[in-house]
Coordinates of C-alpha atoms in Angstrom, one line a residue:
Chain D
M290 CA 140.1 126.2 -61.4
I291 CA 136.6 126.0 -62.4
Y292 CA 134.0 126.7 -59.7
A293 CA 130.3 126.7 -59.3
E294 CA 128.4 129.0 -57.1
I295 CA 124.8 128.1 -56.3
L296 CA 122.9 131.2 -55.2
A297 CA 120.5 130.0 -52.4
G298 CA 120.4 133.4 -50.3
G299 CA 116.9 134.2 -51.0
K300 CA 114.3 134.4 -48.2
G301 CA 111.4 133.4 -50.4
T302 CA 109.4 136.4 -49.9
R303 CA 107.6 136.3 -53.3
M304 CA 106.4 132.9 -52.6
G305 CA 103.7 133.8 -50.3
N306 CA 103.1 132.3 -47.0
V307 CA 105.3 129.4 -46.9
P308 CA 107.1 128.0 -44.2
M309 CA 110.8 128.3 -45.5
P310 CA 112.8 129.8 -48.3
K311 CA 111.7 128.4 -51.7
Q312 CA 114.9 126.8 -52.5
F313 CA 114.4 124.4 -49.7
L314 CA 110.6 123.6 -50.8
T315 CA 110.1 119.9 -52.1
L316 CA 110.0 119.5 -56.0
G317 CA 109.1 115.9 -56.6
T318 CA 110.8 113.9 -53.9
K319 CA 113.6 116.5 -53.1
P320 CA 114.3 120.0 -51.9
I321 CA 114.8 122.3 -55.1
V322 CA 118.1 123.3 -54.2
I323 CA 119.4 119.6 -54.2
H324 CA 117.9 119.0 -57.6
T325 CA 120.0 122.1 -58.8
L326 CA 123.1 121.0 -56.9
E327 CA 122.6 117.4 -58.6
K328 CA 123.0 118.8 -61.9
F329 CA 126.3 120.6 -61.1
L330 CA 127.6 117.4 -59.6
L331 CA 127.1 115.3 -62.5
N332 CA 129.7 117.8 -64.4
S333 CA 133.3 116.5 -63.4
R334 CA 134.9 119.8 -64.8
F335 CA 133.8 121.7 -61.5
N336 CA 136.5 121.6 -58.8
V337 CA 134.3 123.0 -56.2
I338 CA 130.8 123.9 -55.9
V339 CA 129.9 126.6 -53.5
V340 CA 126.3 126.8 -52.0
V341 CA 125.5 130.3 -50.5
V342 CA 122.5 130.3 -48.1
P343 CA 121.0 132.8 -45.5
M344 CA 123.0 132.6 -42.3
A345 CA 120.2 130.9 -40.5
W346 CA 119.9 127.9 -42.9
V347 CA 123.6 127.0 -43.1
S348 CA 123.3 124.0 -40.7
Y349 CA 120.0 123.0 -42.4
M350 CA 121.9 123.2 -45.9
K351 CA 124.7 121.1 -44.6
N352 CA 122.3 118.6 -43.4
L353 CA 120.5 118.4 -46.7
V354 CA 124.1 117.8 -48.4
K355 CA 124.8 115.2 -46.0
E356 CA 121.1 113.5 -46.4
F357 CA 120.8 113.8 -50.2
L358 CA 124.4 114.2 -51.6
D359 CA 126.4 111.8 -49.1
S360 CA 128.2 115.0 -48.0
D361 CA 130.0 115.1 -51.5
E362 CA 133.5 116.5 -51.0
R363 CA 133.3 119.2 -53.6
I364 CA 130.5 121.0 -51.8
R365 CA 131.1 123.9 -49.6
V366 CA 128.1 125.6 -47.7
V367 CA 128.7 129.4 -47.1
E368 CA 126.7 132.1 -45.5
G369 CA 125.2 134.8 -47.9
G370 CA 125.0 138.4 -47.6
A371 CA 122.5 141.3 -47.4
D372 CA 121.7 141.4 -51.3
R373 CA 122.3 139.3 -54.5
N374 CA 125.8 140.7 -55.1
A375 CA 126.9 140.5 -51.4
T376 CA 125.9 136.9 -51.5
L377 CA 127.7 136.4 -54.7
M378 CA 130.9 138.1 -53.5
N379 CA 130.6 135.9 -50.2
G380 CA 131.0 132.9 -52.2
I381 CA 133.9 134.2 -53.8
K382 CA 135.4 135.3 -50.6
A383 CA 135.2 131.6 -49.3
I384 CA 136.9 130.4 -52.4
D385 CA 139.7 133.0 -51.7
N386 CA 140.0 132.1 -48.4
E387 CA 140.4 128.3 -49.0
F388 CA 141.9 128.2 -52.4
G389 CA 143.5 131.8 -53.2
L390 CA 142.4 133.3 -56.6
N391 CA 144.3 132.7 -59.6
D392 CA 144.0 134.7 -62.8
D393 CA 142.4 132.0 -64.9
D394 CA 139.7 130.9 -62.3
V395 CA 136.2 131.1 -63.3
I396 CA 132.9 130.8 -61.7
I397 CA 129.7 129.6 -63.0
T398 CA 127.0 131.2 -60.8
H399 CA 123.5 129.7 -60.9
D400 CA 120.1 130.5 -59.3
S401 CA 119.2 127.6 -56.8
V402 CA 115.7 127.7 -57.8
R403 CA 116.5 127.1 -61.5
P404 CA 116.5 123.2 -61.1
F405 CA 115.7 122.3 -64.6
I406 CA 119.1 123.6 -66.0
T407 CA 120.5 121.3 -68.4
H408 CA 123.9 119.6 -69.2
R409 CA 124.3 121.7 -72.4
I410 CA 123.7 125.0 -70.7
I411 CA 126.3 124.2 -68.0
E412 CA 128.7 123.0 -70.7
D413 CA 128.2 126.1 -72.9
N414 CA 128.7 128.5 -69.9
I415 CA 132.0 126.7 -68.9
D416 CA 133.2 126.6 -72.6
G417 CA 132.0 130.3 -73.0
V418 CA 133.6 131.8 -69.8
L419 CA 136.9 130.1 -70.6
E420 CA 136.9 131.6 -74.0
Y421 CA 135.6 135.1 -73.4
G422 CA 135.6 135.9 -69.4
A423 CA 132.2 136.6 -69.1
V424 CA 129.0 134.9 -70.4
D425 CA 125.2 135.4 -69.5
T426 CA 122.4 132.8 -70.2
V427 CA 119.3 134.0 -72.1
I428 CA 116.6 133.2 -73.9
P429 CA 114.9 135.2 -77.0
A430 CA 112.0 137.3 -75.8
I431 CA 108.8 135.7 -76.7
D432 CA 106.4 138.4 -75.5
T433 CA 106.8 142.0 -76.7
I434 CA 109.0 144.0 -74.0
V435 CA 107.6 147.5 -73.1
E436 CA 109.1 150.1 -71.4
A437 CA 107.4 152.2 -68.8
H438 CA 107.9 155.1 -66.2
D439 CA 105.3 156.3 -63.8
N440 CA 102.6 154.1 -65.4
I441 CA 103.4 155.6 -68.9
L442 CA 104.6 153.4 -71.8
T443 CA 107.8 155.2 -73.1
D444 CA 109.3 152.6 -75.5
I445 CA 108.6 149.3 -77.2
P446 CA 112.2 148.1 -78.1
Q447 CA 112.6 145.8 -81.2
R448 CA 111.9 142.3 -80.0
S449 CA 114.5 140.8 -82.0
A450 CA 117.2 142.3 -79.9
M451 CA 115.4 141.4 -76.7
Y452 CA 116.3 138.6 -74.5
Q453 CA 115.1 137.3 -71.1
G454 CA 118.0 136.8 -68.7
Q455 CA 118.4 133.4 -67.0
T456 CA 121.3 131.8 -65.1
P457 CA 124.0 130.7 -65.2
Q458 CA 126.0 133.7 -65.2
S459 CA 129.7 133.0 -65.6
F460 CA 132.9 135.1 -65.0
N461 CA 136.5 135.1 -64.8
I462 CA 136.7 135.7 -61.0
K463 CA 139.4 138.2 -60.8
K464 CA 137.8 140.3 -63.6
L465 CA 134.6 140.2 -61.8
V466 CA 136.1 141.3 -58.3
T467 CA 138.2 144.0 -59.7
A468 CA 135.1 145.2 -61.7
F469 CA 132.7 145.1 -58.7
A470 CA 135.3 146.8 -56.3
S471 CA 135.6 149.5 -58.9
L472 CA 131.8 150.5 -58.9
T473 CA 130.6 153.4 -56.8
D474 CA 128.0 152.6 -53.9
D475 CA 125.3 154.4 -56.3
E476 CA 126.3 152.2 -59.0
K477 CA 126.3 148.9 -56.6
E478 CA 122.8 150.1 -55.6
T479 CA 121.2 149.8 -59.0
L480 CA 122.7 146.1 -59.5
T481 CA 120.1 143.5 -59.8
D482 CA 122.1 141.3 -62.0
A483 CA 125.7 140.2 -61.7
A484 CA 126.3 140.5 -65.6
K485 CA 125.8 144.2 -65.2
I486 CA 129.0 144.5 -63.2
M487 CA 130.8 143.8 -66.3
V488 CA 128.4 145.7 -68.6
L489 CA 128.8 148.8 -66.3
K490 CA 132.7 148.5 -66.7
G491 CA 132.2 148.1 -70.3
D492 CA 133.4 144.6 -70.7
G493 CA 132.0 142.5 -73.1
V494 CA 129.6 139.8 -72.0
H495 CA 128.8 137.0 -74.5
I496 CA 125.6 135.3 -74.4
V497 CA 124.8 131.6 -74.2
T498 CA 121.5 130.2 -75.1
G499 CA 119.3 129.1 -72.2
D500 CA 116.0 126.9 -72.3
Q501 CA 112.5 127.6 -71.6
S502 CA 112.6 124.9 -69.2
N503 CA 115.3 126.6 -67.3
F504 CA 112.7 129.0 -65.6
K505 CA 112.9 130.3 -62.1
V506 CA 110.8 128.9 -59.4
T507 CA 109.9 132.1 -57.7
T508 CA 106.2 132.1 -57.1
S509 CA 103.6 129.7 -56.0
F510 CA 102.5 129.4 -59.6
D511 CA 105.9 128.5 -60.6
L512 CA 106.3 125.8 -57.9
N513 CA 102.8 124.5 -59.0
M514 CA 103.9 124.4 -62.8
A515 CA 107.2 122.8 -61.6
Q516 CA 105.4 120.2 -59.8
A517 CA 103.1 119.5 -62.8
L518 CA 106.0 119.1 -65.2
V519 CA 107.9 116.7 -63.0
G520 CA 107.3 113.0 -64.0
K521 CA 108.1 109.7 -62.6
R522 CA 110.3 107.0 -64.3
E523 CA 107.8 103.9 -64.8
D524 CA 109.6 100.9 -64.3
Chain C
M292 CA 118.2 114.6 -60.6
L293 CA 115.6 116.1 -63.1
N294 CA 116.3 114.7 -66.2
H295 CA 115.2 115.8 -69.8
V296 CA 114.1 113.1 -71.8
Y297 CA 113.3 113.8 -75.4
R298 CA 110.5 111.6 -76.5
L299 CA 108.7 111.1 -79.9
V300 CA 105.1 111.9 -79.4
S301 CA 103.7 111.9 -82.9
A302 CA 105.0 111.7 -86.4
K303 CA 108.3 113.6 -86.6
Q304 CA 107.6 115.5 -83.4
F305 CA 109.6 115.2 -80.3
E306 CA 108.7 116.8 -77.0
V307 CA 110.7 117.0 -73.8
A308 CA 109.8 115.3 -70.6
L309 CA 111.1 116.2 -67.2
I310 CA 111.7 113.0 -65.3
E311 CA 112.8 113.0 -61.7
E312 CA 115.6 110.3 -61.5
N313 CA 116.8 108.7 -58.3
L314 CA 120.0 106.4 -58.7
K315 CA 119.9 103.3 -57.2
E316 CA 122.7 100.9 -55.9
G317 CA 124.3 99.1 -58.9
Q318 CA 123.3 102.0 -61.5
V319 CA 125.2 104.5 -63.4
V320 CA 124.4 107.6 -64.9
V321 CA 125.7 108.1 -68.6
R322 CA 125.8 111.3 -70.5
P323 CA 125.2 110.1 -74.1
K324 CA 128.0 111.3 -76.5
L325 CA 127.5 109.8 -80.0
L326 CA 124.1 108.4 -81.0
S327 CA 123.7 106.2 -84.2
L328 CA 120.4 106.1 -86.0
C329 CA 118.8 102.9 -87.0
H330 CA 116.1 102.0 -89.5
A331 CA 113.8 100.7 -86.6
D332 CA 114.1 104.4 -85.1
Q333 CA 113.2 105.9 -88.4
R334 CA 110.1 103.7 -88.7
Y335 CA 108.9 105.0 -85.4
Y336 CA 109.9 108.5 -86.3
A337 CA 107.7 108.6 -89.4
F338 CA 105.0 106.7 -87.5
Q339 CA 105.1 103.7 -89.9
R340 CA 104.4 101.1 -87.4
S341 CA 100.9 99.9 -86.7
P342 CA 98.7 102.1 -84.8
E343 CA 98.2 99.5 -82.2
V344 CA 102.1 99.3 -81.7
L345 CA 102.4 103.1 -81.7
A346 CA 99.5 103.6 -79.1
K347 CA 101.3 101.2 -76.8
K348 CA 104.8 102.6 -77.2
I349 CA 104.6 106.4 -77.6
P350 CA 105.6 108.6 -76.0
M351 CA 109.1 107.3 -76.1
A352 CA 112.7 108.4 -76.2
L353 CA 114.2 106.8 -79.6
I354 CA 117.7 105.6 -80.5
H355 CA 119.2 102.2 -79.2
E356 CA 122.7 102.7 -80.6
G357 CA 125.0 104.9 -78.9
M358 CA 128.0 105.5 -76.5
G359 CA 128.7 107.9 -73.9
T360 CA 130.6 108.7 -70.6
V361 CA 129.8 107.6 -67.2
V362 CA 129.2 110.7 -65.1
E363 CA 128.1 109.1 -61.8
S364 CA 128.3 105.5 -60.6
K365 CA 126.9 103.5 -57.8
S366 CA 128.6 100.5 -59.0
P367 CA 132.4 99.5 -58.1
E368 CA 133.0 98.6 -61.7
F369 CA 132.6 101.9 -63.1
N370 CA 134.0 105.4 -62.3
P371 CA 133.0 108.6 -63.5
G372 CA 134.9 109.4 -67.0
D373 CA 134.6 105.7 -68.3
E374 CA 133.4 105.6 -71.9
V375 CA 130.9 103.1 -72.4
I376 CA 128.2 101.5 -74.6
I377 CA 124.7 100.8 -73.1
V378 CA 123.2 97.5 -74.0
P379 CA 119.5 98.0 -75.1
T380 CA 118.3 94.6 -74.2
T381 CA 117.1 94.5 -70.9
P382 CA 116.3 91.1 -69.5
V383 CA 113.8 91.0 -66.4
E384 CA 114.6 87.4 -65.6
H385 CA 116.9 84.7 -66.2
S386 CA 116.7 81.5 -68.1
D387 CA 119.2 78.5 -68.4
T388 CA 117.9 77.6 -71.8
I389 CA 117.0 81.0 -73.6
A390 CA 119.4 83.8 -74.3
E391 CA 118.4 87.3 -73.1
N392 CA 117.5 88.6 -76.6
Y393 CA 114.9 85.9 -77.2
L394 CA 113.4 86.0 -73.8
P395 CA 109.9 87.4 -74.5
S396 CA 109.8 89.2 -71.3
S397 CA 113.1 91.1 -72.1
K398 CA 112.7 95.0 -72.8
F399 CA 114.6 96.8 -75.4
R400 CA 115.6 100.7 -75.4
S401 CA 113.6 102.7 -77.9
S402 CA 111.1 99.7 -78.4
G403 CA 109.6 99.0 -75.0
F404 CA 111.1 101.7 -73.1
D405 CA 113.0 105.1 -73.4
G406 CA 115.9 105.0 -75.7
L407 CA 119.2 107.1 -75.5
M408 CA 117.7 110.6 -76.6
Q409 CA 118.1 111.9 -72.9
E410 CA 120.0 114.4 -71.2
Y411 CA 121.3 111.4 -69.1
V412 CA 120.7 107.9 -69.3
I413 CA 120.3 105.8 -66.2
S414 CA 121.3 102.3 -66.5
D415 CA 122.0 99.1 -64.4
A416 CA 125.7 98.8 -64.4
E417 CA 125.2 95.3 -65.6
R418 CA 123.8 96.5 -68.7
V419 CA 126.8 98.7 -69.7
V420 CA 130.1 97.7 -71.5
K421 CA 133.3 99.7 -70.7
L422 CA 135.2 100.6 -73.7
P423 CA 139.0 100.5 -73.9
T424 CA 141.0 103.5 -73.8
D425 CA 141.3 105.2 -77.2
F426 CA 138.5 103.1 -78.7
D427 CA 137.1 104.5 -81.8
S428 CA 134.1 106.5 -80.5
E429 CA 132.3 106.8 -84.0
V430 CA 132.4 102.9 -84.5
A431 CA 131.3 102.5 -80.9
A432 CA 128.3 104.4 -81.6
F433 CA 127.1 101.8 -83.7
T434 CA 128.7 98.7 -81.9
E435 CA 125.1 97.6 -81.4
M436 CA 124.4 97.0 -84.8
I437 CA 127.7 95.3 -85.3
S438 CA 126.9 93.0 -82.2
V439 CA 123.5 92.2 -83.9
G440 CA 125.6 91.0 -87.1
Y441 CA 128.0 89.1 -84.6
Q442 CA 125.1 87.4 -83.1
A443 CA 123.8 86.1 -86.6
A444 CA 127.1 85.2 -87.7
T445 CA 127.9 83.0 -84.5
R446 CA 124.5 81.4 -84.6
L447 CA 124.9 80.4 -88.3
L448 CA 128.3 78.8 -87.4
R449 CA 126.8 77.1 -84.4
V450 CA 124.1 75.2 -86.7
A451 CA 126.4 74.8 -89.6
G452 CA 127.8 71.8 -90.8
P453 CA 131.5 70.8 -91.7
D454 CA 131.1 72.5 -95.1
R455 CA 132.2 76.2 -94.6
E456 CA 133.7 76.7 -98.0
S457 CA 131.6 79.5 -98.8
V458 CA 128.7 82.0 -97.6
G459 CA 126.2 84.1 -99.4
I460 CA 124.9 87.2 -98.0
W461 CA 121.7 88.6 -99.4
G462 CA 121.4 92.5 -98.9
D463 CA 123.7 95.6 -99.2
G464 CA 122.8 97.5 -96.3
N465 CA 124.5 98.2 -93.0
V466 CA 123.6 94.9 -91.4
S467 CA 124.7 93.0 -94.4
Y468 CA 127.9 94.6 -94.3
M469 CA 128.6 94.2 -90.8
T470 CA 127.8 90.6 -90.8
A471 CA 129.7 90.0 -93.7
A472 CA 132.9 91.7 -92.3
I473 CA 132.4 89.8 -89.2
L474 CA 132.2 86.5 -90.9
H475 CA 135.3 87.4 -93.0
V476 CA 137.2 88.0 -89.7
L477 CA 136.1 84.9 -87.8
L478 CA 136.6 82.3 -91.0
P479 CA 139.2 84.3 -93.0
E480 CA 139.7 81.5 -95.7
M481 CA 135.9 81.3 -96.2
K482 CA 134.6 82.7 -99.6
I483 CA 132.1 85.5 -99.3
Y484 CA 129.6 86.3 -102.0
V485 CA 127.2 89.4 -101.5
F486 CA 124.1 89.9 -103.4
G487 CA 122.5 93.3 -103.5
H488 CA 120.5 95.8 -105.7
H489 CA 123.0 98.6 -105.7
D490 CA 126.6 98.5 -107.4
Y491 CA 127.8 101.6 -105.4
K492 CA 126.9 99.8 -102.4
L493 CA 128.3 96.6 -103.2
S494 CA 131.6 98.3 -104.1
Y495 CA 132.0 98.7 -100.4
Y496 CA 132.8 95.1 -99.9
S497 CA 136.3 95.1 -100.9
F498 CA 136.9 92.0 -98.5
A499 CA 134.2 90.1 -100.4
T500 CA 135.3 87.4 -102.9
K501 CA 132.6 88.7 -105.3
T502 CA 129.6 90.7 -105.3
Y503 CA 126.6 90.4 -107.7
V504 CA 123.5 92.5 -108.3
T505 CA 120.6 90.0 -107.6
D506 CA 119.4 89.7 -111.3
A507 CA 122.9 88.5 -112.4
I508 CA 123.8 85.5 -110.1
P509 CA 125.4 82.7 -112.2
D510 CA 123.1 79.8 -112.0
D511 CA 125.9 77.3 -111.1
L512 CA 126.9 79.3 -108.2
E513 CA 126.7 77.0 -104.8
L514 CA 127.0 78.0 -101.4
S515 CA 127.7 76.4 -98.2
M516 CA 125.7 78.7 -95.9
A517 CA 123.7 81.9 -96.5
V518 CA 122.8 85.1 -94.6
E519 CA 119.3 86.7 -95.3
A520 CA 119.7 90.4 -94.5
T521 CA 117.2 92.2 -96.6
G522 CA 114.0 92.4 -94.6
G523 CA 110.7 94.0 -95.9
N524 CA 109.4 92.8 -99.0
G525 CA 112.8 91.7 -100.2
S526 CA 113.0 89.0 -98.0
H527 CA 110.8 86.7 -100.1
D528 CA 113.2 87.1 -103.4
A529 CA 116.2 86.6 -101.1
I530 CA 114.9 83.5 -99.4
S531 CA 114.0 82.2 -102.8
Q532 CA 117.3 82.7 -104.3
I533 CA 119.1 81.3 -101.1
I534 CA 117.1 78.2 -101.4
D535 CA 118.2 77.9 -105.2
H536 CA 121.9 78.5 -104.5
I537 CA 122.7 76.7 -101.4
K538 CA 123.9 73.2 -101.4
P539 CA 122.1 70.3 -99.7
E540 CA 122.2 70.4 -95.9
G541 CA 123.3 74.0 -96.0
S542 CA 122.6 76.4 -93.3
V543 CA 120.8 79.6 -93.5
V544 CA 120.5 82.4 -90.9
L545 CA 117.5 84.9 -91.2
M546 CA 118.0 88.5 -90.1
G547 CA 115.7 90.9 -92.3
V548 CA 112.8 92.3 -90.4
S549 CA 109.6 92.3 -92.4
E550 CA 106.1 93.7 -91.2
N551 CA 104.4 91.2 -93.5
E552 CA 104.4 87.3 -93.6
I553 CA 106.9 86.0 -96.2
P554 CA 105.8 82.9 -98.2
V555 CA 108.8 80.3 -98.2
N556 CA 109.3 77.2 -100.5
T557 CA 109.2 74.8 -97.8
R558 CA 109.3 71.7 -100.3
M559 CA 112.8 72.7 -101.3
I560 CA 114.0 73.4 -97.8
L561 CA 112.8 69.8 -97.0
E562 CA 114.5 68.2 -100.2
K563 CA 117.6 69.9 -99.5
G564 CA 117.6 69.2 -95.8
L565 CA 118.3 72.8 -95.1
T566 CA 118.7 74.5 -91.5
L567 CA 117.3 77.7 -91.1
I568 CA 117.9 79.7 -88.0
G569 CA 116.4 83.0 -87.1
S570 CA 118.6 85.8 -85.4
S571 CA 117.3 88.9 -83.6
R572 CA 119.1 91.6 -81.6
S573 CA 122.1 90.5 -79.4
T574 CA 123.4 90.0 -75.9
K575 CA 125.7 91.6 -73.6
Q576 CA 128.3 89.0 -74.3
D577 CA 128.1 89.7 -78.0
F578 CA 129.0 93.4 -77.3
E579 CA 132.0 92.3 -75.3
D580 CA 133.0 90.0 -77.9
V581 CA 132.7 92.8 -80.7
V582 CA 134.8 95.2 -78.7
K583 CA 137.4 92.7 -78.3
L584 CA 137.3 91.9 -81.9
L585 CA 137.5 95.5 -83.0
S586 CA 140.4 96.1 -80.5
G587 CA 142.7 93.5 -82.0
K588 CA 141.8 93.6 -85.7
D589 CA 142.7 97.0 -87.5
E590 CA 141.2 95.7 -90.7
L591 CA 137.8 95.2 -89.3
L592 CA 138.0 98.6 -87.4
E593 CA 138.7 100.3 -90.8
E594 CA 136.0 98.4 -92.5
M595 CA 133.5 99.6 -89.8
R596 CA 134.6 103.2 -90.3
L597 CA 133.7 103.2 -93.7
L598 CA 130.3 103.1 -92.4
V599 CA 130.5 106.5 -90.6
S600 CA 128.9 108.7 -93.5
L601 CA 127.1 111.4 -91.8
K602 CA 127.8 113.2 -88.4
V603 CA 125.1 115.8 -87.2
P604 CA 125.9 118.1 -84.1
V605 CA 122.5 118.0 -82.1
T606 CA 122.1 120.9 -79.6
S607 CA 118.2 121.1 -79.7
V608 CA 115.2 119.0 -81.0
E609 CA 115.1 121.0 -84.1
D610 CA 118.7 119.6 -85.0
A611 CA 117.6 116.1 -83.8
I612 CA 114.5 116.3 -86.6
A613 CA 117.2 117.6 -89.0
A614 CA 119.4 114.5 -88.3
F615 CA 116.4 112.0 -88.9
E616 CA 115.7 113.8 -92.1
A617 CA 119.2 113.8 -93.2
D618 CA 119.5 110.1 -92.4
N619 CA 116.3 109.4 -94.5
S620 CA 118.2 110.6 -97.8
N621 CA 121.8 109.2 -96.5
G622 CA 122.3 106.2 -99.0
W623 CA 125.3 104.6 -97.3
G624 CA 126.3 103.9 -94.0
K625 CA 125.1 105.2 -90.6
T626 CA 124.1 108.8 -89.4
I627 CA 125.7 109.7 -86.1
M628 CA 124.1 112.4 -83.8
E629 CA 126.8 114.3 -81.9
W630 CA 124.5 114.6 -78.6
K631 CA 125.0 117.9 -77.2
V632 CA 121.6 118.7 -76.2

């Protein structure tokens, strides 16, 4: 089966003084997370789409699904965990509980706050994960990347080999679960990114080309930019 | 849903516009699959239309010939997975006497509003034609142009008198070829003569009775009917030759688009009592008729398949530009973009 998992577990602390997590803020006429879900629902290759939200927002999310998506039967709303990877794994647990896990099951995981994802990126992720077992969506770095420790610049890596990570990140579910279970607590502590789970275990992660428009709406600036970008269809 | 719409903004330059779409009752969402390039799109792409027209219509997504897959439907007639063609003509009113493609108020994709160069195309279900299972997708991509040929052929036959012995078709491009092939299917016994400038293009018309380069037409050749499918400045010479070679009381359909006004020998039109009829674009019914014709006539389908000359995978705006450039130097047939953006 091909699953999608929309990671909406964030509390929106980087957005500043806003009344609710950023994934629920309105972009155009709908909550950001709804725009994101709509893109996944347009792809019939997904059997089930899991949305993982903070515990306090589960009912709220269910109401949004009912209001905007006619309670689409492919959607499941699941409670998230303490951090990104716990949230990711909660989604997988929910899949395991309802459907069981098979060797060839794959999951396309995506930030709920990247609503500008394209059909092409989703398709490339599905094709890529089915072929390679693990893929990450990236765009070539435009700015020079510098490495610094304690305010001292220590390295300027060659830009042609540098990319900026986006999502989706897509995995063979059983391989991901096995790799995550084998990590030490220290290794788990350092994880800010699901693809790193596979990288730490030495499994190859192929890259899929993302898109500049597939940016993450994290700060107030991002939200203002997103609002400015979204146009209306003139009749 | 936030849709990526790839609009022409200046000569040979596309930019993405992010449009919030809200599907209404009776509408469908179509994921474009194969898009076919047309001269009209090329004229916009190269900014060869008048500044007034460009100022009014740009930015706009190009392409009005294409097929795709329904991915969401708020119409009982369509289900996700259905392969379809989108009819570019979009009437906004109904007339009992004027067909939808001749109503001045009708809109047209990639002329009055966004064409098919979009991540998803939202359309009224009423403007979408379902394809039979296993229908040739590549030919489906340019069914719009075939329907234009069908509209012209049926209009000609509607006004033509009882003499249907022969037809002469001026022009050796895609529209001429499609119209000739349609006429051959509709009236298999009719003699078909084709007149063009290029020997290699004329050699594709295997179903024609005879083809001629335009400076070698026998003086004594007489035709019952004629089709003008040259367009541009060639229209003048084509219409002159048609008037010379058509029999009295013959009928002519004019299809070629010209930016300039074309002088016509009206004296001989009067003396011969000719009927001239214009033809432009097509109706949804034409699409449906063409799909039926192509489904039942293997010969016609094979003839149309000869037009598939260039297929370009498009995953980015840069690829789309490459496809337009490749099409410009493509001498014969249709360029099809495999839309993977």
